[in-house]
Tab-separated table of C-alpha atoms in Angstrom:
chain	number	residue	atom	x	y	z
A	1	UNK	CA	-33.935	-37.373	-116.663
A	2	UNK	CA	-33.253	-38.288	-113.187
A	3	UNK	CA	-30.517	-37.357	-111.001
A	4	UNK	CA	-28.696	-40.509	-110.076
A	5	UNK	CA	-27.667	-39.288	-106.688
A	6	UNK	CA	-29.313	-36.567	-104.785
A	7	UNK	CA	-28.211	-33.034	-103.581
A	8	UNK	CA	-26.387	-32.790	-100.610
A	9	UNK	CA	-27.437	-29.945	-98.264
A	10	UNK	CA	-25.317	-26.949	-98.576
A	11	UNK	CA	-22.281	-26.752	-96.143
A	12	UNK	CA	-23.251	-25.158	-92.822
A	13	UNK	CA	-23.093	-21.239	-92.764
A	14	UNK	CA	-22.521	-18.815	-95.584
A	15	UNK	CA	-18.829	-17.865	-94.557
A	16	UNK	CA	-17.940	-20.998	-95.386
A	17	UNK	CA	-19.887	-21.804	-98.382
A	18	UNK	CA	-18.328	-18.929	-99.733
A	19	UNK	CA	-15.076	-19.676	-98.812
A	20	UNK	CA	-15.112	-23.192	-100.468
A	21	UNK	CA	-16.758	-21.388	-103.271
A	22	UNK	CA	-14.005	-18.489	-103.764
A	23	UNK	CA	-11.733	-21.399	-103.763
A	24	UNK	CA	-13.205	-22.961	-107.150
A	25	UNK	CA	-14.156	-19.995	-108.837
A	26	UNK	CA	-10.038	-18.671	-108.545
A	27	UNK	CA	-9.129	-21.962	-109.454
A	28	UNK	CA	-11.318	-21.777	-112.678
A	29	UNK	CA	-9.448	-18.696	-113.465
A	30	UNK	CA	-6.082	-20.384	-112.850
A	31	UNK	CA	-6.853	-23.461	-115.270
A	32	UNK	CA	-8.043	-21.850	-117.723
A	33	UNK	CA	-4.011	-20.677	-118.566
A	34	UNK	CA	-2.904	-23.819	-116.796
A	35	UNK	CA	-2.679	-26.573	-120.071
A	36	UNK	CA	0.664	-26.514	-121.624
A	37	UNK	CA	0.954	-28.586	-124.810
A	38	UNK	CA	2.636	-31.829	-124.277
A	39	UNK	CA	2.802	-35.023	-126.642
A	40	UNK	CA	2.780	-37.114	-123.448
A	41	UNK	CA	0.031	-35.374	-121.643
A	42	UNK	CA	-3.666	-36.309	-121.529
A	43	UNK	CA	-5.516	-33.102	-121.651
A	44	UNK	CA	-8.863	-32.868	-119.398
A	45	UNK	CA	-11.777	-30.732	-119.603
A	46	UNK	CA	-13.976	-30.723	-116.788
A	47	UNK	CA	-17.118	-28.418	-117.724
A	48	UNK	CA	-19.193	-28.245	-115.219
A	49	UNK	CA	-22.244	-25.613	-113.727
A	50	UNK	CA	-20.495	-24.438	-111.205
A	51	UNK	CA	-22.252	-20.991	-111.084
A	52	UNK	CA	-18.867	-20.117	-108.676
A	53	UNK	CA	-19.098	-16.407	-108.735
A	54	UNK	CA	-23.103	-16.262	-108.656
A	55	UNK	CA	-23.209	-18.441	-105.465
A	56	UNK	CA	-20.707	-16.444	-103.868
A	57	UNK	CA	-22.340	-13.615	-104.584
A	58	UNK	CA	-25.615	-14.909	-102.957
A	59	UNK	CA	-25.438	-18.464	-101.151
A	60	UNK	CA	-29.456	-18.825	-102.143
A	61	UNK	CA	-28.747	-18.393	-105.616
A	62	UNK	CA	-31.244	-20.596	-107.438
A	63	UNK	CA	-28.138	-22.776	-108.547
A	64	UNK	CA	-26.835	-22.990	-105.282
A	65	UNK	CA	-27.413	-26.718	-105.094
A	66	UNK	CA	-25.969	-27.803	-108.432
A	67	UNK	CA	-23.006	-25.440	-107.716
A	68	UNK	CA	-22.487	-27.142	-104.378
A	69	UNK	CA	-22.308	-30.958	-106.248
A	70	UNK	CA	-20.145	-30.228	-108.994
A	71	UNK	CA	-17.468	-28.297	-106.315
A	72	UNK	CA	-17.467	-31.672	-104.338
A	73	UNK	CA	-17.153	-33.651	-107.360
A	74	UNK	CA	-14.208	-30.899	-108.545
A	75	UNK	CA	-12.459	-31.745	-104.720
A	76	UNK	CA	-12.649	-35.515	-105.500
A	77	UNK	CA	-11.790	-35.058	-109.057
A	78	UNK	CA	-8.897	-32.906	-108.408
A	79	UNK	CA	-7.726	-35.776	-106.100
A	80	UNK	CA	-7.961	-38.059	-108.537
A	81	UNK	CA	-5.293	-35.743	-111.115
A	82	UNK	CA	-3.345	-36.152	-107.903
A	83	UNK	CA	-3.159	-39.847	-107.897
A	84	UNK	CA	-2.789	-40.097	-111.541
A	85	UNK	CA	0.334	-38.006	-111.472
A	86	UNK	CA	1.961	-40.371	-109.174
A	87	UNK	CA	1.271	-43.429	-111.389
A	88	UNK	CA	3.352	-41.474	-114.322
A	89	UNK	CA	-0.082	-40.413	-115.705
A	90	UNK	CA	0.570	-36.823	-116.827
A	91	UNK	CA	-3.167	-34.475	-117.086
A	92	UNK	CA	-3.236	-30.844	-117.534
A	93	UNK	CA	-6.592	-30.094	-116.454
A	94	UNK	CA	-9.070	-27.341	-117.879
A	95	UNK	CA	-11.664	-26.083	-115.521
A	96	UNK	CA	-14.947	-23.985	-117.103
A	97	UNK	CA	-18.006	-23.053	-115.385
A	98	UNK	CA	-21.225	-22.796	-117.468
A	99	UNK	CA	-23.281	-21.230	-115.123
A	100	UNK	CA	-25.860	-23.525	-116.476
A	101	UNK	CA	-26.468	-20.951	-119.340
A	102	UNK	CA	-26.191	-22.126	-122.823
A	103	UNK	CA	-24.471	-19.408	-124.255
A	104	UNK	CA	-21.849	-19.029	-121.949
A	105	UNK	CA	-20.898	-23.106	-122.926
A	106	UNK	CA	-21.213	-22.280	-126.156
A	107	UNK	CA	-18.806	-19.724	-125.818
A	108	UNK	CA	-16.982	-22.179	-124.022
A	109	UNK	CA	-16.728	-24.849	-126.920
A	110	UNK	CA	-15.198	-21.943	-129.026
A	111	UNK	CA	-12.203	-22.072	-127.283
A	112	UNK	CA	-9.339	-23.437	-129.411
A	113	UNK	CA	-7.981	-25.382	-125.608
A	114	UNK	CA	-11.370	-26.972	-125.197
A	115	UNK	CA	-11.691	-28.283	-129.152
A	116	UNK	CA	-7.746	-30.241	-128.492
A	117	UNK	CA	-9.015	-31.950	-125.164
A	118	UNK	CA	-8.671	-35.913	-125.122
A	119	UNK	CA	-11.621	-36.027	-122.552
A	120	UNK	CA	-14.441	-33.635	-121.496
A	121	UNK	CA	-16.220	-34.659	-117.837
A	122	UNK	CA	-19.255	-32.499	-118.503
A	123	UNK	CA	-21.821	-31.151	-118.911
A	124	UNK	CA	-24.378	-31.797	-116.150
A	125	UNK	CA	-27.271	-31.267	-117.633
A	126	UNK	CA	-29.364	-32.799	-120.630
A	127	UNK	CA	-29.558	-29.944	-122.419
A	128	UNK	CA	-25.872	-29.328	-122.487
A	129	UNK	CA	-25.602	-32.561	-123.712
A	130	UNK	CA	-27.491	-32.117	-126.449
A	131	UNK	CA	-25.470	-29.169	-127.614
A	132	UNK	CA	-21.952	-30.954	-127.235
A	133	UNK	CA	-23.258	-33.334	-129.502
A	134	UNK	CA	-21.963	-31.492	-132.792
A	135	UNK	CA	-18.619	-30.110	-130.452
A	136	UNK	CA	-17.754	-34.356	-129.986
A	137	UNK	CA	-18.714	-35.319	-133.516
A	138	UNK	CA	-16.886	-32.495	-135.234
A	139	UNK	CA	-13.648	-32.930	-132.937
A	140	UNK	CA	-13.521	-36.467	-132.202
A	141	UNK	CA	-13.546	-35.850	-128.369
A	142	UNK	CA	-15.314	-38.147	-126.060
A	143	UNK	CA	-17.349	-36.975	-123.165
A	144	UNK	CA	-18.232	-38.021	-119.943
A	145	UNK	CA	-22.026	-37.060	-118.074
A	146	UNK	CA	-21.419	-37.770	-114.366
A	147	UNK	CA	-23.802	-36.880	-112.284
A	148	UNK	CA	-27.178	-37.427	-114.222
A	149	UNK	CA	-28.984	-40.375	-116.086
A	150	UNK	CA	-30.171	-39.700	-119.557
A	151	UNK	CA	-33.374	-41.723	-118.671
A	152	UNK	CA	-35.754	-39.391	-120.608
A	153	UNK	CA	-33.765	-38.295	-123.548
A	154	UNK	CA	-32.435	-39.884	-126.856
A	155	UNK	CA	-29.088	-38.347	-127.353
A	156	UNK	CA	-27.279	-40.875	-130.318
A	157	UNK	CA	-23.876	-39.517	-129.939
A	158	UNK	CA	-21.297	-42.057	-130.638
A	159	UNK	CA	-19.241	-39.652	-128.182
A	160	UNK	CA	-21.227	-39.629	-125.395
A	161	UNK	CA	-20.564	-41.703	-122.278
A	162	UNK	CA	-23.207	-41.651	-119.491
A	163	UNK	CA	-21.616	-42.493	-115.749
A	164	UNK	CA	-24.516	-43.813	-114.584
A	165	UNK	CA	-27.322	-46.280	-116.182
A	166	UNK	CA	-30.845	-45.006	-118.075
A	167	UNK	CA	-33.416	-45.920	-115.259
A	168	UNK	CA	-34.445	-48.299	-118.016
A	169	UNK	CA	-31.348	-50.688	-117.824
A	170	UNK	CA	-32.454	-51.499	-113.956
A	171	UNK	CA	-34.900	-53.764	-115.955
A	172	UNK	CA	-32.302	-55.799	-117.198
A	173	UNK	CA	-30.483	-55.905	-114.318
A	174	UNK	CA	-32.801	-57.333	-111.970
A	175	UNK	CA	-34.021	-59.944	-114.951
A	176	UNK	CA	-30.414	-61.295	-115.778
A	177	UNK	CA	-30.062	-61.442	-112.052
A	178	UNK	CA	-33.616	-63.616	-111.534
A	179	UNK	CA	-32.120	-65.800	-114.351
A	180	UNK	CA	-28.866	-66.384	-112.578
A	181	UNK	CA	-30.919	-68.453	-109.955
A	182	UNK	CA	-32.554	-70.410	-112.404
A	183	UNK	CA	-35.622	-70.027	-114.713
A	184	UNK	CA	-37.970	-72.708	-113.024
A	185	UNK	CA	-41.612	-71.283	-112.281
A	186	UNK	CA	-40.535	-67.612	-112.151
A	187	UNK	CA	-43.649	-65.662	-111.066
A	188	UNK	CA	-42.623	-61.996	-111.085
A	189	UNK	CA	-44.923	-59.335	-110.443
A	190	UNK	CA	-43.796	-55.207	-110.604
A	191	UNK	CA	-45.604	-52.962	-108.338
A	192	UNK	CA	-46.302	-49.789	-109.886
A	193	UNK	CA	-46.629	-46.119	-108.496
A	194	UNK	CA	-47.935	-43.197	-110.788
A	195	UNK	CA	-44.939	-41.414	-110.880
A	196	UNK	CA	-42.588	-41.198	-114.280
A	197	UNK	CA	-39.849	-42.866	-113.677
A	198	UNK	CA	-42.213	-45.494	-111.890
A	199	UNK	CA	-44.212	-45.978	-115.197
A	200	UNK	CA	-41.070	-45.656	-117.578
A	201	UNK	CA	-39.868	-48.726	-115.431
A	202	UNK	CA	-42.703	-50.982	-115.187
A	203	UNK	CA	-43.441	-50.617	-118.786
A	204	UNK	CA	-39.747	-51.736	-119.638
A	205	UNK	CA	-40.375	-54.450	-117.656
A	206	UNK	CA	-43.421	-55.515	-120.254
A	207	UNK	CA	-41.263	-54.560	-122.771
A	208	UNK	CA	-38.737	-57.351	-122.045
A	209	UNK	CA	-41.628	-60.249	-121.682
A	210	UNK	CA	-40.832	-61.261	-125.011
A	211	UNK	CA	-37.084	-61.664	-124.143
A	212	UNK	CA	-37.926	-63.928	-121.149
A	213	UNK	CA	-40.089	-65.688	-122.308
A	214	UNK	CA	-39.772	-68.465	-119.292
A	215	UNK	CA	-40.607	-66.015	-116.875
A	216	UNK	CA	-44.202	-65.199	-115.878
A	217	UNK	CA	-44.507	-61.006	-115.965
A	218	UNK	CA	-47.360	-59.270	-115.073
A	219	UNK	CA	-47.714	-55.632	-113.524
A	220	UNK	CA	-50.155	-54.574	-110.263
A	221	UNK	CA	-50.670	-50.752	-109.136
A	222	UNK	CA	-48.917	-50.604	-106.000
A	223	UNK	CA	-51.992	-48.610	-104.619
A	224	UNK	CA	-53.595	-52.062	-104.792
A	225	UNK	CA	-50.994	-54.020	-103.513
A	226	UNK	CA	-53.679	-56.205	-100.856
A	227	UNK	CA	-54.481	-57.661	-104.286
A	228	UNK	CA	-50.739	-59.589	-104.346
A	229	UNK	CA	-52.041	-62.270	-102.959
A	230	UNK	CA	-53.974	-63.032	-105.647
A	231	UNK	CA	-50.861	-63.568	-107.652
A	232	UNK	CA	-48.420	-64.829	-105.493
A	233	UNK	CA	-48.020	-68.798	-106.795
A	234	UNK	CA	-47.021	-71.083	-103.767
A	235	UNK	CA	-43.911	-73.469	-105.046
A	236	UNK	CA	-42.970	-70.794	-107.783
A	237	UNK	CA	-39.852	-68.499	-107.106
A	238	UNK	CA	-41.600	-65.409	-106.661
A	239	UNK	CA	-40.140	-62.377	-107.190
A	240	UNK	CA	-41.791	-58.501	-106.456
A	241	UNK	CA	-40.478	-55.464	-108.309
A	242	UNK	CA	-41.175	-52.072	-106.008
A	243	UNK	CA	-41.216	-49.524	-109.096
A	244	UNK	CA	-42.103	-46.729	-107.025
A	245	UNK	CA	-41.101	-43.739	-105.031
A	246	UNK	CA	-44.228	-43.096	-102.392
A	247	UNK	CA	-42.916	-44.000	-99.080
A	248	UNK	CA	-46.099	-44.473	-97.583
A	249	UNK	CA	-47.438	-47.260	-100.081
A	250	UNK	CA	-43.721	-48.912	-100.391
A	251	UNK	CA	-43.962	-49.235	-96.556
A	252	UNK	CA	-47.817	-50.382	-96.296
A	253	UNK	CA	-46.612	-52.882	-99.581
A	254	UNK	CA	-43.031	-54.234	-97.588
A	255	UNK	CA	-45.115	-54.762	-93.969
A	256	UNK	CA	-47.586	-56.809	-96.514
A	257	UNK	CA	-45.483	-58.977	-98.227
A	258	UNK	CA	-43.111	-59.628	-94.516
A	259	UNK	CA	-46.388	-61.293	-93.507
A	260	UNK	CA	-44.766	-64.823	-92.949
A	261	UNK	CA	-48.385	-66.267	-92.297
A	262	UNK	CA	-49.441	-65.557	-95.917
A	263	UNK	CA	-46.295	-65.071	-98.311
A	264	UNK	CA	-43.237	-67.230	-97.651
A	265	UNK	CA	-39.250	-66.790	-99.572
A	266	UNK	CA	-40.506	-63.815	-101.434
A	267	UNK	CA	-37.791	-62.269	-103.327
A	268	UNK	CA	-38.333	-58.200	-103.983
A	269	UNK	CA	-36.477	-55.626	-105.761
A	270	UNK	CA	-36.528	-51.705	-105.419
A	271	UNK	CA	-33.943	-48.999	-106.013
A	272	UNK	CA	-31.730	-46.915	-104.015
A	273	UNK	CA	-34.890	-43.886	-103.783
A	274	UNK	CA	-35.731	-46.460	-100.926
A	275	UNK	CA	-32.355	-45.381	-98.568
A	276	UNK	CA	-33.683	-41.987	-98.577
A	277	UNK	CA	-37.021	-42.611	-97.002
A	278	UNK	CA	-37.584	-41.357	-93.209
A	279	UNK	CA	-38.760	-44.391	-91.977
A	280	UNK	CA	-36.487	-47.418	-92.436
A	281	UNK	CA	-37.310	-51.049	-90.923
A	282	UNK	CA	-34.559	-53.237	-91.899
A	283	UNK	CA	-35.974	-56.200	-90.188
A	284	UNK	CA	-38.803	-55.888	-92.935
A	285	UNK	CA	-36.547	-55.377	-95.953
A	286	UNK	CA	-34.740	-58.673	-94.556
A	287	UNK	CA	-37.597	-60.845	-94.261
A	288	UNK	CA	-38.891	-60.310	-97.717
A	289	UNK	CA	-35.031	-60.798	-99.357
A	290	UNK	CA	-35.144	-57.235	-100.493
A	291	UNK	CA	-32.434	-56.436	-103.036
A	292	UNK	CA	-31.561	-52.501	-103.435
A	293	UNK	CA	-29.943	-51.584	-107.023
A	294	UNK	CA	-27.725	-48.946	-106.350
A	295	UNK	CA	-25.267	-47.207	-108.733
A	296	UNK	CA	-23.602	-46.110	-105.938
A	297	UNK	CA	-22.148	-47.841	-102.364
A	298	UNK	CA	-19.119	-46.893	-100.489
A	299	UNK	CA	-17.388	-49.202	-97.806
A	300	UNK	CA	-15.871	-46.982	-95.234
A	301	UNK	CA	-13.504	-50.260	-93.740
A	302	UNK	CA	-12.019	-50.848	-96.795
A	303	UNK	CA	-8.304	-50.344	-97.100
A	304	UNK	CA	-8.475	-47.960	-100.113
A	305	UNK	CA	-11.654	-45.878	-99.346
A	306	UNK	CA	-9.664	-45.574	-95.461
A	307	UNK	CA	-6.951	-44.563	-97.621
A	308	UNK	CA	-9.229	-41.485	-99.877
A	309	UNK	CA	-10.588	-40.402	-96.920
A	310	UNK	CA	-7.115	-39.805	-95.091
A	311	UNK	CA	-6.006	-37.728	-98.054
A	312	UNK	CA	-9.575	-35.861	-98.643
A	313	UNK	CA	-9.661	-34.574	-95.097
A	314	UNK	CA	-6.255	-33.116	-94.753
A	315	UNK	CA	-6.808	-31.224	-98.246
A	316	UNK	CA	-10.366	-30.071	-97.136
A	317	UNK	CA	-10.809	-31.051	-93.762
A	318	UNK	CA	-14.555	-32.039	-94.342
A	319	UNK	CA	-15.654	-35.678	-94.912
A	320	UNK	CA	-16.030	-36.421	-98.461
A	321	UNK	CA	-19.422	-36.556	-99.826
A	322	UNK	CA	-21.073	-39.056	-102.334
A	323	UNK	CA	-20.413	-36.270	-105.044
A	324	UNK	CA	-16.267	-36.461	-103.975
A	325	UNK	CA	-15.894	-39.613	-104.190
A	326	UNK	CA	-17.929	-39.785	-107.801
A	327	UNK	CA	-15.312	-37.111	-108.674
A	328	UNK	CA	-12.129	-39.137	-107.794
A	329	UNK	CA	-13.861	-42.666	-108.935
A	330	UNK	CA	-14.666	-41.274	-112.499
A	331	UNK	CA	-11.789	-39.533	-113.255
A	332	UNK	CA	-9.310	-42.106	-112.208
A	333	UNK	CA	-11.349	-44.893	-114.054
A	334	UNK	CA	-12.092	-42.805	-117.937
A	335	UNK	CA	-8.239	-41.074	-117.837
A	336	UNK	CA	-6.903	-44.865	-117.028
A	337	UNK	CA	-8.558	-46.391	-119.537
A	338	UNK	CA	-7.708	-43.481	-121.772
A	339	UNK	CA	-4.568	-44.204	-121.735
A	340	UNK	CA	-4.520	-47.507	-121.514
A	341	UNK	CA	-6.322	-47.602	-124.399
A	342	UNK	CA	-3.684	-44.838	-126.086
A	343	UNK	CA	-6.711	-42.793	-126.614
A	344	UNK	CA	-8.761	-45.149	-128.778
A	345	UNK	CA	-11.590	-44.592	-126.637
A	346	UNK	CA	-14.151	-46.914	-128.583
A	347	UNK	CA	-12.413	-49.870	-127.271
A	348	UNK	CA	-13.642	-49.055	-123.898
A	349	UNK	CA	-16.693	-51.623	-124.178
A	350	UNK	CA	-14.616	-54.388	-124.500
A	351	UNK	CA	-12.465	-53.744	-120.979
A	352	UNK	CA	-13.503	-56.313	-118.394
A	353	UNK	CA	-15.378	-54.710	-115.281
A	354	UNK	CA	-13.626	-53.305	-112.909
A	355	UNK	CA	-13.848	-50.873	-109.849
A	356	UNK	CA	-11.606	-47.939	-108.088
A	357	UNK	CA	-12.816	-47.913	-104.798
A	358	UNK	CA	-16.274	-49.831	-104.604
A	359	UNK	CA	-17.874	-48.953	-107.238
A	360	UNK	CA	-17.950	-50.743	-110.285
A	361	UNK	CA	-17.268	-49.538	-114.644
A	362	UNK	CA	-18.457	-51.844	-117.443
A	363	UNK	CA	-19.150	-49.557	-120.245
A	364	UNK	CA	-21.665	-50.428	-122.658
A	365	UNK	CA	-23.485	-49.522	-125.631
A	366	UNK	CA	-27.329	-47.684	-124.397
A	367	UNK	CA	-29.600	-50.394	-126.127
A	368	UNK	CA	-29.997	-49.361	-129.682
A	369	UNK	CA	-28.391	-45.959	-129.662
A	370	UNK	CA	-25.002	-45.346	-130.460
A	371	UNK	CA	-24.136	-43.472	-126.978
A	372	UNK	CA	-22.713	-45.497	-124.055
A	373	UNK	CA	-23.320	-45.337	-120.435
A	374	UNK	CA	-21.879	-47.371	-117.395
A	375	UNK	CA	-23.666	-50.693	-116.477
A	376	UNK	CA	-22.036	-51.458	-112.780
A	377	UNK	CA	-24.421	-51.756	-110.832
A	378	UNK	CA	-24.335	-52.893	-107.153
A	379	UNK	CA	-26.779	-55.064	-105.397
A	380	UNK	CA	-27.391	-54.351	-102.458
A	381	UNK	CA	-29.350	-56.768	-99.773
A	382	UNK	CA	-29.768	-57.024	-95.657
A	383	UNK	CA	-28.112	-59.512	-93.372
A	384	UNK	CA	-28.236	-59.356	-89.641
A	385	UNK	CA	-30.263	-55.914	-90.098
A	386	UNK	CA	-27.240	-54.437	-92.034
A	387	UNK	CA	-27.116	-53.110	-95.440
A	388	UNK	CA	-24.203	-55.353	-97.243
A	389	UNK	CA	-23.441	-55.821	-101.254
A	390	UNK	CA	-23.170	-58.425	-103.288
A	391	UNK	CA	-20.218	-59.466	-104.360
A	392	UNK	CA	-18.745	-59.285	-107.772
A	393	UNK	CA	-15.670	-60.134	-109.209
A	394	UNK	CA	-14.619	-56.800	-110.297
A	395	UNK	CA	-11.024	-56.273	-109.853
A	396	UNK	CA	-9.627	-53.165	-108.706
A	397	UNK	CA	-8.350	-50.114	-110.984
């Protein structure tokens, strides 16, 4: 399991992190009597670890960092309810903190409010989404995992929805993408680290071979990426995979492969682990084409993010973080098409992509399982040493 977007640092001073945090933990105690039973109504359950009281209580609480993503996702979520309303969309929303202890979300399944919910956004982690498992089966009640892939974990619940993409998909991303410029003399080469996630993704790479058949795959430990050379095919299209997370080799490999005097139109690949490394040459990443697959990218001049981030300030005058806007992007996409779909959730894989404010939804079934998770990805690539996307014809929510 990896966590599809990072922690954001707690907010500055412990007055106010326990301000913001006395603010969810009274408003857990308000929903909890909020829901009043309507025919009409979509009814919400947003179950998150918010640990509220515990992090009040001590700002270096051990959960303090969870705590402090699912509040920000709550503030864009809670947004989101906002919007809704005003498009006739009625939700009663249910708020529960777990604590990120299994009995007290067990408790919290018992409740006779939770068991009549349309839609559960929750919980976090995987091992609460192992226990919902028999909850969603038993009560027919579909639920949502938004902040965390399932990368390492094979949960086949036909109820389960992941928000972002196993690690593993990125595989078939960047492959259907390769094919979309044509399958002449593809030479593609994935440059391995040692870490997990950097294994787990190479060898889905090799897993694939057999799929793409056209393609020439082969896979080269990035600690021995000098060695490229011998597999770099002048005349092919040749394309570089960077499947790992050590900033030092990644940057020895990219100031490699820029070397104009021995590689020429490489194409390479990588993640978004890349945005978070301290040193950052986009005049590199340009000259070898790099392409950054990103579940995540926010355009701060576009009309409707401008719009988000008017309303988000003046209700918590702080600048939205990447949790936020996950908050008010997931909730207005899975109620929509909940009841657009008049609660016949399963019918959600066969709605045409589409996005809320940048970000993109195609839900999908996970490979052989019978659990779904999002597919849009964005692809990411530099122009003019700026970080732009690619664009897809995705419309809007």
């Amino acid at each position: 399991m990896i966590l599809a977007v990072n922690h954001q640092r707690l907010l500055n001073g412990n007055n106010m992190l326990k301000k913001a945090i006395f603010f969810v933990w009274y408003f857990l105690g308000f929903c909890a009597v909020w829901a009043q039973e309507s025919q009409d109504t979509i009814q919400v359950g947003l179950i998150l670890p918010f640990s509220a009281k515990e992090v009040y209580e001590n700002p270096k609480h051990k959960n303090a960092a969870v705590s402090e993503a699912c509040r920000q996702y709550f503030e864009g979520f809670s947004l989101a309810i906002d919007s809704l309303s005003k498009l006739k969309i009625p939700v009663e929303l249910l708020v529960y903190d777990t604590k990120l202890d299994t009995l007290t979300f067990k408790r919290i399944l018992e409740k006779k409010e939770v068991q009549n919910c349309d839609l559960i956004f929750g919980p976090v982690m995987m091992a609460g989404n192992q226990i919902i498992c028999e909850f969603a089966n038993k009560y027919k009640v579909y639920h949502i995992s938004p902040l965390m892939t399932l990368t390492k974990s094979s949960i086949n619940d036909p109820y389960l929805i992941s928000a972002y993409p196993d690690l593993k998909y990125y595989a078939s991303y960047i492959l259907e993408s390769i094919k979309g410029k044509g399958t002449n003399n593809v030479n593609l080469v994935i440059l391995t680290g040692k870490g997990s996630n950097d294994v787990l993704l190479s060898k889905q790479f090799i897993a694939l071979k057999s799929k793409y058949k056209e393609f020439s795959i082969k896979t080269l430990d990035i600690s021995k990426y000098l060695e490229y050379q011998n597999h770099y095919k002048l005349g092919a299209q040749n394309h570089v995979v960077i499947a790992s997370e050590n900033e030092f080799l990644v940057n020895n490999t990219i100031r490699y492969l820029a070397d104009s005097s021995q590689f020429l139109n490489i194409q390479a690949w990588t993640n978004r682990k890349i945005l978070e490394f301290n040193a950052i040459n986009l005049a590199q990443w340009q000259a070898i084409n790099l392409n950054i697959v990103s579940p995540f990218y926010i355009d701060f001049s576009d009309t409707l993010v401008k719009s988000f981030l008017e309303q988000y300030r003046e209700r918590y005058f702080t600048e939205p973080s990447e949790f936020a806007i996950n908050g008010f992007e997931q909730a207005v996409y899975f109620i929509t098409a909940y009841n657009e779909l008049h609660g016949e959730m399963e019918k959600i894989v066969e709605l045409k992509p589409r996005s809320v404010l940048n970000n993109y939804f195609e839900i999908k079934k996970k490979g052989e399982l019978f659990s779904q998770q999002n597919v849009g990805l964005n692809q990411l690539y530099i122009e003019e040493n700026t970080i732009k996307r690619k664009l897809q014809n995705a419309p809007k929510q």
